CSV table of C-alpha atoms in Angstrom, one decimal:
chain,number,residue,atom,x,y,z
A,6,MET,CA,21.5,-9.3,65.2
A,7,SER,CA,18.1,-10.8,64.5
A,8,PRO,CA,17.6,-13.3,61.6
A,9,THR,CA,15.3,-10.8,59.8
A,10,THR,CA,17.8,-7.9,59.8
A,11,GLU,CA,18.8,-6.9,56.2
A,12,THR,CA,22.4,-6.1,55.3
A,13,THR,CA,23.3,-3.5,52.7
A,14,THR,CA,26.5,-3.4,50.7
A,15,GLN,CA,27.6,-0.3,49.0
A,16,THR,CA,30.3,-0.2,46.3
A,17,THR,CA,31.9,3.1,45.2
A,18,LEU,CA,33.1,3.2,41.5
A,19,GLY,CA,35.7,5.8,40.8
A,20,ILE,CA,36.9,8.4,43.3
A,21,GLY,CA,38.1,11.9,42.5
A,22,GLY,CA,40.5,12.1,39.6
A,23,ALA,CA,40.0,8.5,38.7
A,24,ALA,CA,36.4,9.2,37.8
A,25,GLU,CA,37.3,12.2,35.7
A,26,SER,CA,39.7,10.1,33.5
A,27,THR,CA,37.2,7.3,32.8
A,28,ASP,CA,36.2,7.2,29.2
A,29,MET,CA,32.6,6.4,28.2
A,30,VAL,CA,31.7,4.5,25.0
A,31,LEU,CA,28.5,5.8,23.4
A,32,ASN,CA,26.7,4.1,20.5
A,33,ILE,CA,24.7,6.4,18.2
A,34,GLY,CA,22.2,4.4,16.1
A,35,PRO,CA,21.3,2.3,14.2
A,36,GLN,CA,17.7,3.4,13.9
A,37,HIS,CA,15.2,4.0,11.1
A,38,PRO,CA,16.5,3.9,7.5
A,39,SER,CA,15.0,7.3,6.5
A,40,THR,CA,17.1,9.1,9.2
A,41,HIS,CA,20.9,9.0,9.6
A,42,GLY,CA,20.1,6.1,11.9
A,43,VAL,CA,21.2,3.0,10.0
A,44,LEU,CA,24.6,4.4,10.3
A,45,ARG,CA,26.1,3.5,13.7
A,46,LEU,CA,28.7,5.7,15.3
A,47,ARG,CA,30.8,4.3,18.1
A,48,LEU,CA,32.1,7.3,20.1
A,49,VAL,CA,34.6,7.4,22.9
A,50,LEU,CA,33.9,10.4,25.1
A,51,ASP,CA,35.9,12.2,27.8
A,52,GLY,CA,33.2,14.1,29.5
A,53,GLU,CA,31.4,16.1,26.8
A,54,ARG,CA,34.2,15.9,24.3
A,55,ILE,CA,34.6,13.2,21.6
A,56,GLN,CA,38.0,11.4,21.8
A,57,HIS,CA,37.5,8.8,19.1
A,58,ALA,CA,34.8,8.2,16.5
A,59,GLU,CA,34.3,5.0,14.4
A,60,PRO,CA,31.6,4.9,11.7
A,61,VAL,CA,30.1,1.4,11.7
A,62,ILE,CA,28.4,0.5,8.4
A,63,GLY,CA,26.7,-2.4,6.7
A,64,TYR,CA,23.3,-2.6,8.5
A,65,MET,CA,21.5,-1.9,5.2
A,66,HIS,CA,23.8,-3.9,2.8
A,67,ARG,CA,21.8,-5.3,-0.2
A,68,GLY,CA,24.6,-7.0,-2.0
A,69,ALA,CA,23.8,-5.1,-5.2
A,70,GLU,CA,27.3,-5.6,-6.7
A,71,LYS,CA,26.9,-9.3,-6.5
A,72,LEU,CA,23.3,-9.2,-7.9
A,73,PHE,CA,24.7,-7.2,-10.9
A,74,GLU,CA,26.5,-10.4,-12.0
A,75,ALA,CA,23.2,-12.3,-12.3
A,76,ARG,CA,21.2,-9.7,-14.2
A,77,ASP,CA,21.4,-8.7,-17.8
A,78,TYR,CA,22.4,-5.2,-18.9
A,79,ARG,CA,18.7,-4.0,-19.0
A,80,GLN,CA,18.0,-5.3,-15.5
A,81,ILE,CA,21.0,-3.9,-13.7
A,82,VAL,CA,19.6,-0.4,-14.3
A,83,MET,CA,16.8,-1.2,-11.8
A,84,LEU,CA,19.3,-2.4,-9.2
A,85,ALA,CA,21.7,0.6,-9.6
A,86,ASN,CA,19.1,3.4,-9.3
A,87,ARG,CA,18.2,2.5,-5.7
A,88,HIS,CA,21.3,2.9,-3.6
A,89,ASP,CA,21.0,6.7,-3.4
A,90,TRP,CA,17.3,7.0,-3.4
A,91,LEU,CA,17.5,10.8,-3.7
A,92,SER,CA,19.5,10.6,-6.9
A,93,ALA,CA,17.9,7.7,-8.8
A,94,PHE,CA,18.2,9.2,-12.3
A,95,SER,CA,21.9,10.0,-11.8
A,96,ASN,CA,22.6,6.5,-10.5
A,97,GLU,CA,21.0,5.0,-13.6
A,98,LEU,CA,23.0,7.3,-15.8
A,99,GLY,CA,26.4,6.1,-14.6
A,100,VAL,CA,25.6,2.5,-15.4
A,101,VAL,CA,24.3,3.1,-18.9
A,102,LEU,CA,27.2,5.3,-19.7
A,103,ALA,CA,29.6,2.5,-18.7
A,104,VAL,CA,27.7,-0.1,-20.9
A,105,GLU,CA,27.6,2.3,-23.8
A,106,ARG,CA,31.3,2.9,-23.6
A,107,MET,CA,31.9,-0.8,-23.7
A,108,LEU,CA,29.7,-1.1,-26.8
A,109,GLY,CA,31.2,2.0,-28.4
A,110,MET,CA,27.7,3.3,-28.8
A,111,GLU,CA,26.8,6.8,-29.9
A,112,VAL,CA,23.7,8.2,-28.2
A,113,PRO,CA,21.3,10.5,-30.2
A,114,GLU,CA,21.8,14.2,-29.6
A,115,ARG,CA,18.3,14.6,-28.3
A,116,ALA,CA,18.9,11.9,-25.7
A,117,VAL,CA,22.2,13.5,-24.6
A,118,TRP,CA,20.6,16.9,-23.9
A,119,THR,CA,17.5,15.4,-22.3
A,120,ARG,CA,19.7,13.3,-20.0
A,121,THR,CA,21.6,16.4,-19.0
A,122,LEU,CA,18.4,18.2,-18.2
A,123,LEU,CA,17.0,15.4,-16.1
A,124,ALA,CA,20.3,14.9,-14.3
A,125,GLU,CA,20.2,18.6,-13.2
A,126,LEU,CA,16.6,18.4,-12.1
A,127,ASN,CA,17.5,15.4,-10.1
A,128,ARG,CA,20.4,17.3,-8.6
A,129,VAL,CA,18.0,20.1,-7.4
A,130,LEU,CA,15.6,17.5,-5.9
A,131,ASN,CA,18.5,15.9,-4.0
A,132,HIS,CA,19.8,19.2,-2.7
A,133,LEU,CA,16.4,20.5,-1.7
A,134,MET,CA,15.9,17.6,0.6
A,135,PHE,CA,19.2,18.4,2.5
A,136,LEU,CA,18.5,22.2,2.4
A,137,GLY,CA,15.3,21.4,4.3
A,138,SER,CA,16.4,18.5,6.6
A,139,TYR,CA,19.7,20.0,7.8
A,140,PRO,CA,18.1,23.0,9.6
A,141,LEU,CA,15.5,20.6,10.9
A,142,GLU,CA,18.3,18.5,12.6
A,143,LEU,CA,19.5,21.7,14.3
A,144,GLY,CA,16.0,22.6,15.6
A,145,GLY,CA,14.5,24.7,12.8
A,146,ILE,CA,11.4,23.0,11.5
A,147,THR,CA,10.1,25.7,9.0
A,148,PRO,CA,12.6,25.2,6.1
A,149,VAL,CA,11.6,21.6,5.5
A,150,PHE,CA,8.1,22.6,4.6
A,151,TYR,CA,9.4,25.0,2.0
A,152,ALA,CA,11.8,22.4,0.7
A,153,PHE,CA,9.0,19.8,0.2
A,154,ARG,CA,6.8,22.4,-1.6
A,155,GLU,CA,9.6,23.1,-4.1
A,156,ARG,CA,10.4,19.4,-4.5
A,157,GLU,CA,6.8,18.6,-5.3
A,158,GLU,CA,6.8,20.9,-8.3
A,159,LEU,CA,9.8,19.2,-9.8
A,160,GLN,CA,8.6,15.8,-8.7
A,161,ASN,CA,5.5,16.4,-10.8
A,162,VAL,CA,7.4,16.9,-14.0
A,163,MET,CA,9.7,14.0,-13.3
A,164,GLU,CA,6.7,11.8,-12.6
A,165,GLU,CA,5.0,12.8,-15.8
A,166,ILE,CA,7.7,11.6,-18.0
A,167,SER,CA,8.7,8.4,-16.1
A,168,GLY,CA,5.7,7.3,-14.0
A,169,GLY,CA,7.9,7.2,-10.9
A,170,ARG,CA,8.4,9.6,-8.1
A,171,MET,CA,11.7,8.2,-6.8
A,172,HIS,CA,13.0,5.4,-8.9
A,173,TYR,CA,12.4,6.7,-12.4
A,174,MET,CA,13.8,3.9,-14.6
A,175,PHE,CA,13.9,6.3,-17.5
A,176,ASN,CA,17.5,5.7,-18.7
A,177,ARG,CA,18.2,2.9,-21.2
A,178,VAL,CA,21.3,1.6,-22.8
A,179,GLY,CA,21.4,3.8,-25.9
A,180,GLY,CA,19.3,6.6,-24.7
A,181,LEU,CA,16.0,7.1,-22.8
A,182,LYS,CA,12.9,5.0,-22.5
A,183,GLU,CA,10.8,7.3,-24.7
A,184,ASP,CA,10.5,10.9,-26.0
A,185,LEU,CA,9.2,13.7,-23.8
A,186,PRO,CA,5.4,14.2,-23.8
A,187,ALA,CA,3.8,17.0,-25.8
A,188,GLY,CA,4.0,20.3,-23.8
A,189,TRP,CA,6.3,18.8,-21.1
A,190,THR,CA,9.2,21.2,-21.7
A,191,SER,CA,6.9,24.2,-21.1
A,192,ARG,CA,5.7,22.7,-17.8
A,193,ALA,CA,9.2,21.9,-16.8
A,194,ARG,CA,10.3,25.5,-17.5
A,195,GLU,CA,7.4,26.8,-15.4
A,196,ALA,CA,8.4,24.5,-12.5
A,197,VAL,CA,12.1,25.6,-12.7
A,198,ALA,CA,11.0,29.3,-12.7
A,199,SER,CA,8.7,28.7,-9.8
A,200,VAL,CA,11.4,27.0,-7.7
A,201,ARG,CA,14.0,29.6,-8.5
A,202,SER,CA,11.6,32.5,-7.5
A,203,ARG,CA,11.4,31.0,-4.0
A,204,MET,CA,15.0,30.0,-3.4
A,205,ASP,CA,15.7,33.2,-1.5
A,206,VAL,CA,13.8,31.6,1.4
A,207,TYR,CA,16.9,29.6,2.3
A,208,ASP,CA,19.2,32.7,2.1
A,209,GLY,CA,17.0,34.7,4.5
A,210,LEU,CA,15.4,32.0,6.7
A,211,VAL,CA,18.4,29.8,7.1
A,212,LEU,CA,21.6,31.6,6.3
A,213,GLY,CA,20.3,34.8,7.8
A,214,ASN,CA,19.5,33.0,11.1
A,215,GLU,CA,22.0,33.8,13.9
A,216,ILE,CA,21.3,30.5,15.7
A,217,PHE,CA,22.0,28.5,12.5
A,218,ARG,CA,25.2,30.4,11.8
A,219,GLY,CA,26.3,30.0,15.4
A,220,ARG,CA,25.8,26.3,15.3
A,221,THR,CA,27.7,25.8,12.1
A,222,ARG,CA,30.4,28.4,11.7
A,223,GLY,CA,33.8,27.0,12.5
A,224,VAL,CA,32.3,23.6,13.5
A,225,GLY,CA,33.6,20.4,11.9
A,226,VAL,CA,36.4,21.9,9.8
A,227,LEU,CA,37.6,19.4,7.1
A,228,SER,CA,41.0,20.2,5.7
A,229,PRO,CA,41.9,19.8,2.0
A,230,GLU,CA,44.5,17.2,3.0
A,231,ALA,CA,41.8,15.1,4.7
A,232,VAL,CA,39.6,15.5,1.6
A,233,HIS,CA,42.3,13.9,-0.6
A,234,ALA,CA,43.2,11.3,2.0
A,235,TYR,CA,39.6,10.0,2.3
A,236,GLY,CA,38.5,10.5,-1.3
A,237,VAL,CA,35.8,13.0,-0.3
A,238,SER,CA,34.1,14.6,-3.3
A,239,GLY,CA,31.1,16.7,-4.3
A,240,PRO,CA,30.0,19.8,-2.4
A,241,ILE,CA,31.7,18.6,0.8
A,242,ALA,CA,35.1,18.6,-0.9
A,243,ARG,CA,34.5,21.9,-2.7
A,244,ALA,CA,33.5,23.5,0.7
A,245,SER,CA,37.1,22.8,1.8
A,246,GLY,CA,38.6,24.5,-1.2
A,247,VAL,CA,39.1,21.4,-3.4
A,248,ASP,CA,38.1,22.8,-6.8
A,249,PHE,CA,37.1,19.7,-8.7
A,250,ASP,CA,33.9,18.9,-10.7
A,251,LEU,CA,33.7,16.2,-13.3
A,252,ARG,CA,31.2,18.2,-15.3
A,253,ARG,CA,33.9,20.8,-15.9
A,254,ASP,CA,37.1,18.9,-15.6
A,255,GLU,CA,36.2,15.8,-17.5
A,256,PRO,CA,32.9,16.7,-19.3
A,257,TYR,CA,30.3,14.0,-20.2
A,258,LEU,CA,26.8,14.3,-21.7
A,259,ALA,CA,26.3,17.9,-22.9
A,260,TYR,CA,28.4,19.6,-20.2
A,261,ALA,CA,31.2,20.5,-22.6
A,262,GLU,CA,28.7,22.9,-24.3
A,263,LEU,CA,27.4,24.3,-21.0
A,264,GLN,CA,30.7,25.7,-19.6
A,265,ASP,CA,29.5,29.3,-19.8
A,266,THR,CA,26.5,28.4,-17.5
A,267,LEU,CA,28.2,25.8,-15.3
A,268,LYS,CA,29.6,27.4,-12.1
A,269,VAL,CA,31.8,25.2,-9.8
A,270,VAL,CA,31.0,26.5,-6.3
A,271,THR,CA,33.8,26.5,-3.7
A,272,ARG,CA,34.5,27.8,-0.2
A,273,GLN,CA,37.7,27.8,1.8
A,274,GLU,CA,36.5,27.5,5.3
A,275,GLY,CA,35.6,23.7,5.2
A,276,ASP,CA,33.1,24.0,8.1
A,277,CYS,CA,29.4,23.0,8.4
A,278,LEU,CA,28.3,26.5,7.2
A,279,ALA,CA,30.6,26.3,4.1
A,280,ARG,CA,29.1,22.9,3.2
A,281,PHE,CA,25.6,24.3,3.4
A,282,GLU,CA,26.5,27.4,1.4
A,283,CYS,CA,28.0,25.2,-1.4
A,284,LEU,CA,24.9,23.1,-1.5
A,285,LEU,CA,22.6,26.1,-1.7
A,286,GLU,CA,24.6,27.9,-4.4
A,287,GLN,CA,25.0,24.7,-6.4
A,288,THR,CA,21.2,24.4,-6.4
A,289,HIS,CA,20.9,27.8,-7.9
A,290,ASN,CA,23.4,26.8,-10.6
A,291,ALA,CA,21.6,23.5,-11.3
A,292,LEU,CA,18.4,25.5,-12.1
A,293,ASP,CA,20.3,27.7,-14.5
A,294,LEU,CA,21.7,24.6,-16.2
A,295,ALA,CA,18.3,23.1,-16.5
A,296,ASP,CA,17.0,26.3,-18.2
A,297,ALA,CA,20.0,26.2,-20.6
A,298,CYS,CA,19.2,22.5,-21.5
A,299,LEU,CA,15.5,23.4,-22.1
A,300,ASP,CA,16.6,26.2,-24.5
A,301,ARG,CA,18.8,23.8,-26.4
A,302,ILE,CA,16.2,21.0,-26.6
A,303,ALA,CA,13.7,23.5,-28.0
A,304,ASP,CA,16.1,24.2,-30.9
A,305,LEU,CA,16.8,20.5,-31.7
A,306,PRO,CA,15.0,19.0,-34.7
A,307,ARG,CA,12.8,16.0,-34.1
A,308,GLY,CA,14.6,12.8,-34.0
A,309,PRO,CA,15.2,9.5,-32.1
A,310,ILE,CA,15.6,9.5,-28.3
A,311,ASN,CA,17.4,6.1,-28.2
A,312,GLN,CA,19.2,3.4,-30.2
A,313,ARG,CA,17.6,0.2,-31.4
A,314,LEU,CA,19.0,-2.7,-29.5
A,315,PRO,CA,19.2,-6.4,-30.2
A,316,LYS,CA,16.9,-8.7,-28.3
A,317,VAL,CA,19.8,-10.1,-26.3
A,318,LEU,CA,22.3,-7.3,-25.5
A,319,LYS,CA,25.9,-8.5,-24.9
A,320,ALA,CA,28.9,-6.3,-24.1
A,321,PRO,CA,32.2,-7.2,-25.8
A,322,GLU,CA,34.9,-8.7,-23.6
A,323,GLY,CA,37.0,-6.1,-21.8
A,324,HIS,CA,36.7,-3.6,-19.0
A,325,THR,CA,35.9,0.1,-18.6
A,326,TYR,CA,35.4,2.7,-16.0
A,327,ALA,CA,32.8,5.5,-16.1
A,328,TRP,CA,32.3,8.2,-13.5
A,329,THR,CA,29.8,11.0,-13.1
A,330,GLU,CA,29.4,14.0,-10.9
A,331,ASN,CA,26.4,12.8,-8.9
A,332,PRO,CA,24.6,15.3,-6.5
A,333,LEU,CA,26.5,14.0,-3.5
A,334,GLY,CA,29.8,13.6,-5.2
A,335,ILE,CA,31.7,11.3,-7.6
A,336,ASN,CA,30.1,8.0,-8.5
A,337,GLY,CA,32.2,5.5,-10.4
A,338,TYR,CA,31.3,2.3,-12.2
A,339,TYR,CA,34.0,-0.3,-13.0
A,340,LEU,CA,32.5,-2.7,-15.5
A,341,VAL,CA,34.2,-6.0,-16.5
A,342,SER,CA,32.7,-8.1,-19.3
A,343,LYS,CA,33.4,-11.6,-20.5
A,344,GLY,CA,31.2,-11.1,-23.6
A,345,GLU,CA,28.1,-12.4,-21.9
A,346,LYS,CA,24.7,-10.8,-21.5
A,347,THR,CA,25.4,-10.2,-17.8
A,348,PRO,CA,28.4,-8.2,-16.3
A,349,TYR,CA,31.3,-10.4,-15.1
A,350,ARG,CA,31.9,-7.7,-12.4
A,351,LEU,CA,30.4,-4.3,-11.8
A,352,LYS,CA,32.1,-2.4,-8.9
A,353,LEU,CA,30.3,0.7,-7.7
A,354,ARG,CA,32.2,3.6,-6.1
A,355,SER,CA,29.6,5.6,-4.3
A,356,ALA,CA,30.0,9.2,-3.0
A,357,SER,CA,28.6,8.7,0.4
A,358,TYR,CA,30.8,5.7,1.2
A,359,ASN,CA,33.9,7.8,1.0
A,360,ASN,CA,32.5,11.0,2.4
A,361,ILE,CA,31.2,9.4,5.6
A,362,GLN,CA,34.7,8.0,6.4
A,363,ALA,CA,35.8,11.6,7.1
A,364,LEU,CA,33.8,11.4,10.3
A,365,ALA,CA,36.7,9.6,11.9
A,366,GLU,CA,38.7,12.8,11.2
A,367,LEU,CA,36.0,15.4,11.9
A,368,LEU,CA,34.5,14.2,15.2
A,369,PRO,CA,37.5,13.7,17.6
A,370,GLY,CA,38.0,16.9,19.7
A,371,GLN,CA,34.4,18.1,19.1
A,372,LEU,CA,31.7,18.5,21.6
A,373,VAL,CA,28.9,15.9,21.6
A,374,ALA,CA,26.4,18.8,21.1
A,375,ASP,CA,28.1,19.5,17.7
A,376,MET,CA,28.0,15.9,16.6
A,377,VAL,CA,24.6,16.2,14.9
A,378,ALA,CA,25.6,19.4,13.1
A,379,ILE,CA,28.7,17.8,11.7
A,380,LEU,CA,26.9,14.5,10.8
A,381,GLY,CA,24.1,16.3,9.0
A,382,SER,CA,26.5,18.5,7.0
A,383,LEU,CA,28.0,15.5,5.2
A,384,PHE,CA,24.8,15.2,3.2
A,385,PHE,CA,24.8,11.4,2.8
A,386,VAL,CA,22.3,8.7,2.1
A,387,VAL,CA,22.8,5.4,4.0
A,388,GLY,CA,21.9,3.2,1.1
A,389,ASP,CA,24.7,4.9,-0.9
A,390,ILE,CA,27.1,3.8,1.8
A,391,ASP,CA,26.0,0.2,2.1
A,392,LYS,CA,25.0,-0.5,-1.5
């Protein structure tokens, strides 16, 4: 052999059945925050089938709960409204309800009904985003254009009262920042009617689509037992037949007087299709609740929209827990006070954090091709997981 001759070495990895039984570990994410990507999924695959799934969280953690301890009761509203950026008004609401409960404070009736109205408008805004983005994740681009058109109409009326398009900062301890502008209720009623008139797009364009139904029916079935075990709530839990909604079962704000209008939407199948149907039907009902609130506000006499607060607001020593039915599920706020102007501790129980844990139950046994359909049907916001 000459000195210039090259030698080649070949190594064979896995032969026959040994290759077939080799598991592959696949990492999905983390990517951009505005997608599902800052959530990381660690999947163990056997061919095209998922054997094990582990959600890995924390890439977006802001330490908001620790920051609560260094901000006064007015400032924590700003921190709290950002974790679920699609439900900012509802996030603010839970915090101020907890502080008001500690103070034993009664909120003016006008503020109670206006808060209820804005919470339901915020619910519609949240749901419209998922009604448009979920079909997009399965390959249907058209619904997202309709969703943003409807969202824009409601965003306009929310922006008019608060000045913000996402982070409204309109709640205050004791009520709301200020009264509604002249003529605003008429414009809000027109926006609600306009959105309602076009909601049948999702019934026909999405639910009537054979490909969408084929990709979602019977896929990612979540049992009622798993719902209870993981603390899943909101439309995802109700799609599995767990009939629980705080607005009906433990009413707050004005929901006790809206029981004739409030409809708790449930399904029994627990699959991706059932979760989408619950979300869509709940959007219809939120529009009805908004109309009912507008009717009641029109009948209320003029009066204050908030309570006058001292220059330095201190909550008495003690602790309390307030929870609300946020668009994505139950949000809870455990507030501990030592009598100072800042919380001693404020623990946030967010809906998405619990809901996303169910992926460890849903994904094993499923095909990789169905992973996106299951992931998208949990309707979560990553900031709501990491807080």
